[in-house]
XYZ file of C-alpha atoms in Angstrom:
406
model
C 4.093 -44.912 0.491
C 4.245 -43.287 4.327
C 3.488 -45.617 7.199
C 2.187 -43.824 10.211
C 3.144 -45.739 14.025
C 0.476 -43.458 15.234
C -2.112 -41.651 13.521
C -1.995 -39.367 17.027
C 1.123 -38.201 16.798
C 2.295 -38.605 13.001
C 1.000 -36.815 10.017
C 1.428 -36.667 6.073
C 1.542 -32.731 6.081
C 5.420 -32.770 5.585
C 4.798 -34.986 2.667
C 2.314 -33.160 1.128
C 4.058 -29.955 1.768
C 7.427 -31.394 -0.014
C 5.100 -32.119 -3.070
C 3.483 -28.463 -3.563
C 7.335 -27.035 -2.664
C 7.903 -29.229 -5.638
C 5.361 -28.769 -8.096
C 6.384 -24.862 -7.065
C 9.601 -25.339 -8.355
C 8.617 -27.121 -11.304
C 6.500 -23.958 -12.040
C 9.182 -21.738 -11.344
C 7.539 -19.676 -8.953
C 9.890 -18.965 -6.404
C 8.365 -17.088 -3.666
C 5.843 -19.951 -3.040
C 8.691 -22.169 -2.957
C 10.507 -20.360 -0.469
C 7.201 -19.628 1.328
C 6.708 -23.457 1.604
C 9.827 -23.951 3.055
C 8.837 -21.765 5.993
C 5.662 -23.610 6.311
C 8.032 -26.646 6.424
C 10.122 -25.068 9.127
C 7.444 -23.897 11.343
C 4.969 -26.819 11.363
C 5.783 -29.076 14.564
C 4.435 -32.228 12.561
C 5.966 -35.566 13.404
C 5.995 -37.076 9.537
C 5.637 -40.752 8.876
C 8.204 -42.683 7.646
C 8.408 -43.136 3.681
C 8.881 -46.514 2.417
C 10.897 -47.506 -0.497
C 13.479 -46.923 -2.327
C 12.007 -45.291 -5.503
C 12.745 -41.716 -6.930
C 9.895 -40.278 -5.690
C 10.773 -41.258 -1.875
C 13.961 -40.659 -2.028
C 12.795 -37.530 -3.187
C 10.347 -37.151 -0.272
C 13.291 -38.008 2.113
C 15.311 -34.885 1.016
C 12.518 -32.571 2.066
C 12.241 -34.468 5.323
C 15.856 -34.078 5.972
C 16.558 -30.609 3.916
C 16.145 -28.698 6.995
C 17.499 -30.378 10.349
C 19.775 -32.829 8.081
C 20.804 -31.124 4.888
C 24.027 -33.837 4.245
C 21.895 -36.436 4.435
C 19.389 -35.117 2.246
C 22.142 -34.385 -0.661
C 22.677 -38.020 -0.065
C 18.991 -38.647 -0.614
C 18.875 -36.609 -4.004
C 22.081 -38.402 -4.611
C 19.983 -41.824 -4.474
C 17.220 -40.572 -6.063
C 19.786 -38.949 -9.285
C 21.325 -42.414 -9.819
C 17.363 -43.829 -10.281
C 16.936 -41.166 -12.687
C 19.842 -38.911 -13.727
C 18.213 -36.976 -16.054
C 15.315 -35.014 -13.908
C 15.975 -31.170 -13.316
C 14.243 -30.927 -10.873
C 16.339 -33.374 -8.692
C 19.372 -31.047 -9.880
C 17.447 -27.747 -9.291
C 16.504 -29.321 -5.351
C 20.293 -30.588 -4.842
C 21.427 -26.932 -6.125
C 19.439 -25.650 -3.026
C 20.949 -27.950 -0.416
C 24.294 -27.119 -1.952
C 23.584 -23.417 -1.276
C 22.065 -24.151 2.173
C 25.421 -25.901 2.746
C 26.985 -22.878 1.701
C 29.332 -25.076 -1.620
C 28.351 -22.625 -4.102
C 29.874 -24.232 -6.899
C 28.844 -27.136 -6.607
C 25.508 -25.240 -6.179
C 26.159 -23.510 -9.538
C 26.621 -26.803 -11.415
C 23.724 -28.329 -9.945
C 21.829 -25.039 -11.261
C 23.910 -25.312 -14.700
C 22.710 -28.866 -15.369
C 18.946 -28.466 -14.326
C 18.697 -25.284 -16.448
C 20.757 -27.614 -19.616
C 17.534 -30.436 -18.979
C 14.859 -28.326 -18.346
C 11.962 -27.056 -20.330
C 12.880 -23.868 -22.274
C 11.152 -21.101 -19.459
C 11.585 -22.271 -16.678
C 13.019 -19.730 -14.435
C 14.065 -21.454 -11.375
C 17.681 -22.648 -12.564
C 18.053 -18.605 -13.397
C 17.196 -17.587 -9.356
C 19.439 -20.427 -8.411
C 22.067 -18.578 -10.293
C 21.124 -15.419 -9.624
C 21.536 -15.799 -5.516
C 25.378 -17.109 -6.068
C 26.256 -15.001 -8.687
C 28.445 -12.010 -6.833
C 28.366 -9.590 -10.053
C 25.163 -7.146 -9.701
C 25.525 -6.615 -13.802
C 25.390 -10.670 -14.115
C 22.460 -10.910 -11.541
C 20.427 -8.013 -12.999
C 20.924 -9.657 -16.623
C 19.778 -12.970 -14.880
C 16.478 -11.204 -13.617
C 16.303 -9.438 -16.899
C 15.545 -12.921 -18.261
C 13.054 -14.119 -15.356
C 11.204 -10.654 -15.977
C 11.038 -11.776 -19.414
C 9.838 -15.315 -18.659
C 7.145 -14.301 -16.012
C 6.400 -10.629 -16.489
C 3.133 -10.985 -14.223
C 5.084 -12.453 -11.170
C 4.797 -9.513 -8.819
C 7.963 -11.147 -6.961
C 10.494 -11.314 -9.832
C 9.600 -7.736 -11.091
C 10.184 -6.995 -7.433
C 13.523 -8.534 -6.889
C 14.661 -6.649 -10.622
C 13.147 -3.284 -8.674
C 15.307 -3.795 -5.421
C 18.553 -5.055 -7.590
C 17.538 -1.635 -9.873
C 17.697 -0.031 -6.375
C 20.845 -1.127 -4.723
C 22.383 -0.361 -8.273
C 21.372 3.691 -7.983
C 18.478 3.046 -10.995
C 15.795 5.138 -8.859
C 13.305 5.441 -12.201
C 14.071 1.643 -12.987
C 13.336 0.321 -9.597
C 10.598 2.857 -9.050
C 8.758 1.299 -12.534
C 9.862 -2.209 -11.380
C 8.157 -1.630 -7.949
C 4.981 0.222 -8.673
C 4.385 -2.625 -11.100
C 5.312 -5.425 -8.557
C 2.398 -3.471 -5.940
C -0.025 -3.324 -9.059
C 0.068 -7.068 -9.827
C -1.132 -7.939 -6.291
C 1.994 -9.005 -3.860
C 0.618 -11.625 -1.223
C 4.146 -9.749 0.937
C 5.217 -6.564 2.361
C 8.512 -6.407 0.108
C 7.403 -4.610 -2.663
C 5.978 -1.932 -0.248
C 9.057 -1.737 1.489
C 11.370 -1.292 -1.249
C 8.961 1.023 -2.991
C 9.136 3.317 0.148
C 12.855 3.344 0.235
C 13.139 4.780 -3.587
C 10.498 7.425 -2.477
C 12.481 8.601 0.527
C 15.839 8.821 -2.321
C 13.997 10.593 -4.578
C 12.557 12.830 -2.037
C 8.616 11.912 -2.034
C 8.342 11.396 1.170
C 4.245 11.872 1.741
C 4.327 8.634 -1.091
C 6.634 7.131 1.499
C 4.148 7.982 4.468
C 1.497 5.988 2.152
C 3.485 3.477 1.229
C 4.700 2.400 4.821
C 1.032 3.000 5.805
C -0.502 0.179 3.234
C 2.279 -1.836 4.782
C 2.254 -1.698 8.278
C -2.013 -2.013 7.842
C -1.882 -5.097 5.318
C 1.304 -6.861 5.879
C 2.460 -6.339 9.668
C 5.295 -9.176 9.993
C 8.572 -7.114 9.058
C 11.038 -10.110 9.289
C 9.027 -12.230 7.077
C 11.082 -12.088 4.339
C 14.117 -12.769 6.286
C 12.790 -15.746 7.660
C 11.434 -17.433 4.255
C 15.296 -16.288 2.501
C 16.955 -18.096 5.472
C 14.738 -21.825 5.956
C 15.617 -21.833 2.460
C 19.351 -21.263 2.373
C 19.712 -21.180 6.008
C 22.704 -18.543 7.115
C 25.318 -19.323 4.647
C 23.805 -17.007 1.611
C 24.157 -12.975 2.522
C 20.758 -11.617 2.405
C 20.456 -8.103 2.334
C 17.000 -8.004 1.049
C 15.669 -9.453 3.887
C 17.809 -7.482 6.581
C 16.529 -4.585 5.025
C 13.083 -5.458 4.883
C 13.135 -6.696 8.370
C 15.091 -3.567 9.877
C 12.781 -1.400 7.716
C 9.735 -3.086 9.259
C 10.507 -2.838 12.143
C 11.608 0.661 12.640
C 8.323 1.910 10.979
C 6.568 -0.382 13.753
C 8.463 1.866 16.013
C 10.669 -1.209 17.570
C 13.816 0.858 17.279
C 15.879 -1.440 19.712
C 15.087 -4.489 16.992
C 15.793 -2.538 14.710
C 19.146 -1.664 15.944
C 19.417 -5.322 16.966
C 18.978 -6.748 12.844
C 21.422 -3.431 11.820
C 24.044 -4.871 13.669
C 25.236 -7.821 12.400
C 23.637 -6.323 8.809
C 26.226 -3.510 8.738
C 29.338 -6.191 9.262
C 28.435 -7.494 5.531
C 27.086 -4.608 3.945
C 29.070 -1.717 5.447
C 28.254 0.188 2.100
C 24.962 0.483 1.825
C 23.483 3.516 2.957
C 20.161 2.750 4.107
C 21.183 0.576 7.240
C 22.858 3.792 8.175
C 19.882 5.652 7.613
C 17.632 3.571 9.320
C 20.256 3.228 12.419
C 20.015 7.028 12.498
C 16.477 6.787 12.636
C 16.536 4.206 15.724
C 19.096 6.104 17.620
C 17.636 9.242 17.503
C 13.977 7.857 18.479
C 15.913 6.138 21.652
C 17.211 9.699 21.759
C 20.849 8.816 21.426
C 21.049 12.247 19.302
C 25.217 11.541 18.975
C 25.068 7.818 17.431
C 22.407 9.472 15.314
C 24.445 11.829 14.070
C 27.441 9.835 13.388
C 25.709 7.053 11.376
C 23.677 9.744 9.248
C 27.234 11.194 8.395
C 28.331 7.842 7.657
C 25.661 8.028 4.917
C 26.680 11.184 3.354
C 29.892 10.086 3.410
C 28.668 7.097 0.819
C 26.255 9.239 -0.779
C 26.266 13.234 -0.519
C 23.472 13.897 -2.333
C 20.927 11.906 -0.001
C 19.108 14.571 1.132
C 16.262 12.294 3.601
C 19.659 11.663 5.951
C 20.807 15.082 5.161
C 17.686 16.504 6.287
C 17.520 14.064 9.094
C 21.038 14.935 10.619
C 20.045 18.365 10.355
C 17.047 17.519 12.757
C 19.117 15.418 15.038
C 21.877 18.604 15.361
C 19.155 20.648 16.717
C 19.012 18.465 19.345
C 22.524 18.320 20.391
C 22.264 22.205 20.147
C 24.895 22.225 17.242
C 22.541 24.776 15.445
C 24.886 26.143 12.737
C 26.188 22.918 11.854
C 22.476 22.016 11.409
C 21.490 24.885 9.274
C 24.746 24.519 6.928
C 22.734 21.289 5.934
C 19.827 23.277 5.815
C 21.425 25.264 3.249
C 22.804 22.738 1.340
C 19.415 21.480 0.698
C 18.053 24.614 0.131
C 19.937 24.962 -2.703
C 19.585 21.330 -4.367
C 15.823 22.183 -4.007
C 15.789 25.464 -6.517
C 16.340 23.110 -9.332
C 14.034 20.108 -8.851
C 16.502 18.388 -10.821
C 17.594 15.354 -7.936
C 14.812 15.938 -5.196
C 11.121 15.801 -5.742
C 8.677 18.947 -4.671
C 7.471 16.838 -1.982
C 10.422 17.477 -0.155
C 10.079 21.302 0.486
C 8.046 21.685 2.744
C 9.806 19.195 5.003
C 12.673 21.466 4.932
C 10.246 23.973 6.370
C 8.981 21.439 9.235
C 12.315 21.039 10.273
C 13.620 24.479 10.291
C 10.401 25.576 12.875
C 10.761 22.157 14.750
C 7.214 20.721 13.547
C 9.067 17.321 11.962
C 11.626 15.295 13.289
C 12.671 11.944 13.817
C 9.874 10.497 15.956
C 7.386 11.788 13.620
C 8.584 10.064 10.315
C 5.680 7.714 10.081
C 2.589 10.116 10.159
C 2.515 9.357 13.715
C 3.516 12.176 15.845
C 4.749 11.545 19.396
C 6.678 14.266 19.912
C 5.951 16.783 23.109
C 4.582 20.301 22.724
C 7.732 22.030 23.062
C 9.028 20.757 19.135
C 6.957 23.868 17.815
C 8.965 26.258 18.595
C 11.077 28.207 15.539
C 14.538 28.011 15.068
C 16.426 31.313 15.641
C 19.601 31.526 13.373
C 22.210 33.302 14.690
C 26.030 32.447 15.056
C 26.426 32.397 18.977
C 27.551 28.683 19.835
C 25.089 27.651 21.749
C 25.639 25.260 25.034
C 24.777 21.870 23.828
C 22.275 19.256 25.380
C 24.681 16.687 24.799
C 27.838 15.771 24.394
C 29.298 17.559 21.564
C 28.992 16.050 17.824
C 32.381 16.818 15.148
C 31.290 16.301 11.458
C 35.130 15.371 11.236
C 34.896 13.150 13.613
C 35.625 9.301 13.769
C 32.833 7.160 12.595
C 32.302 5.268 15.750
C 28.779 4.842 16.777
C 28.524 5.558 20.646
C 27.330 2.394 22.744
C 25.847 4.492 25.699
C 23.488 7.340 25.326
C 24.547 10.610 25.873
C 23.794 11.866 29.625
């Protein structure tokens, strides 16, 4: 039972939403449980006050404190696990507070024992798992398994895609993802991750598309970010949803958000080449050609063979005048594009584009806001020629610059 003081000011919404959150987890389906945690976080609802001392409020209790008060609302699943210590779901919600609270293993033996006394199927013990396991072969078996268990949920065969993607499986994730888009996401993740295995394999008009569909349908870029964290709060590393969210936002054009998400991003996941990328990408919009140049080299330095940030730091050398640097990349890419064999045709004529200065970095998108004067062709020749900005080393420190260059 909830008792409202005032019907004005109090409401059963937070009760009702800590129902379908757990009828979501019952079902397994993840994303709507997340999602309803948001909800939860964003309503301003003043909820009644539960009476009773039954498993179902004390049950009701933990959602109401799972958010502003997650001790207490352990202590609520506690009382509500010594009515009826048997439930997996009570185990499954007390694994998420234990996560939120950042006590992983106690949040892996909560998981452990809801997945021992739950149905066979149910798949939310294995996401439980899978978010504090720190092995990427263990967490890709794990979602192995959920794929299994709910092959038509666009989100798990979307997290498998992005795990597929982060592990260098461009065909896996690339299946994964298109499937993911094809069984009707109600999110802009799929989208987004589908984009970034374009841009690695080279397609980069499917990329234009892809980023188009998103930016039209799905125009909130931290979204995911924000339903990962009401759920586990900051304690669990989330690089899905920094990447989504710095992705997002840079094809929104918001490059000093962008940079702004990036930041703290790059402190836990200092090997992952697309923050780098997409840093590039900000800088060199803000037309800080230098800190462009320096975090695109960052990514060849984890990964030679991306030829998108090749190709980009090409484009940003032309800037800073450092034109034979700039057409040694050219080169390089030249020849990695007479086999086919790592880059898709799509690429070639973006090779061209940048060579005669009709593609560069503020043009990415399909939306070109670039003056009149990029059309001119690039001359090769060997003189040095004075640059526009302070002058960019390839050996040089990775340090990104905090000033624009004058």
């Amino acid at each position: 039972r909830v008792r409202l003081d005032s019907e004005r000011r109090q409401s059963v919404v937070p009760q009702v939403l800590s129902i379908l959150g757990l009828l979501e987890i019952a079902d397994g389906n993840a994303y709507e449980a997340m999602r309803t945690v948001a909800v939860m976080d964003a309503i301003e609802v003043e909820g009644g006050e539960v009476i009773g001392d039954s498993v179902a409020a004390n049950t009701h209790r933990f959602y109401q404190h799972y958010l502003d008060d997650t001790m207490q609302a352990i202590e609520d699943i506690d009382a509500a696990l010594e009515l009826d210590a048997s439930n997996p779901l009570l185990y499954a919600s007390r694994s998420l507070a234990n996560q939120r609270m950042g006590d992983f293993d106690e949040g892996r033996r909560s998981a452990e024992t809801a997945l021992r006394l739950g149905p066979p199927g149910w798949t939310l013990p294995l996401y439980l798992l899978s978010n504090i396991t720190l092995n990427p072969t263990d967490q890709l078996e794990l979602f192995d398994l959920i794929v299994q268990l709910r092959p038509d949920d666009w989100f798990a065969v979307n997290f498998r895609g992005a795990m597929r993607y982060h592990a260098g499986d461009l065909e896996g994730a690339r299946a994964d993802l298109d499937r993911a888009i094809e069984l009707g996401p109600n999110a802009n993740f799929p989208y987004a991750y589908a984009a970034l295995v374009a841009v690695r394999q080279g397609r980069i008009e499917d990329a234009r598309e892809l980023i188009n569909t998103m930016l039209q349908e799905y125009p909130q870029p931290a979204f995911v970010d924000r339903i990962v964290r009401a759920t586990f709060g900051d304690e669990v590393v989330n690089v899905l949803g920094a990447e989504v969210a710095a992705f997002g936002n840079l094809a929104l054009g918001r490059y000093e958000q962008t940079l702004a998400i990036l930041e703290p991003a790059l402190e836990d996941f200092g090997d992952v080449p697309d923050f780098y990328v997409m840093q590039g990408i900000a800088y060199c919009n803000l037309g800080q050609y230098t800190a462009a140049a320096t975090a695109y080299s960052r990514v060849l330095s984890l990964d030679p063979d991306y030829a998108f940030a090749r190709l980009l730091r090409a484009d940003t050398l032309l800037h800073l005048g450092q034109n034979q640097y700039a057409i040694d990349d050219l080169n390089i890419l030249e020849a990695a594009l007479e086999t086919h064999e790592t880059i898709d045709p799509q690429f070639d004529p973006y090779l061209e584009a940048v060579r005669s200065r009709q593609f560069d970095c503020t043009n990415l998108f399909g939306v070109n806001i670039a003056a009149a004067g990029m059309t001119t062709d690039l001359v090769f020749h060997d003189a040095t020629p004075t640059p526009s900005s302070p002058t960019f080393s390839l050996n040089a420190p990775f340090r990104i610059p905090t000033q624009a260059p004058e």
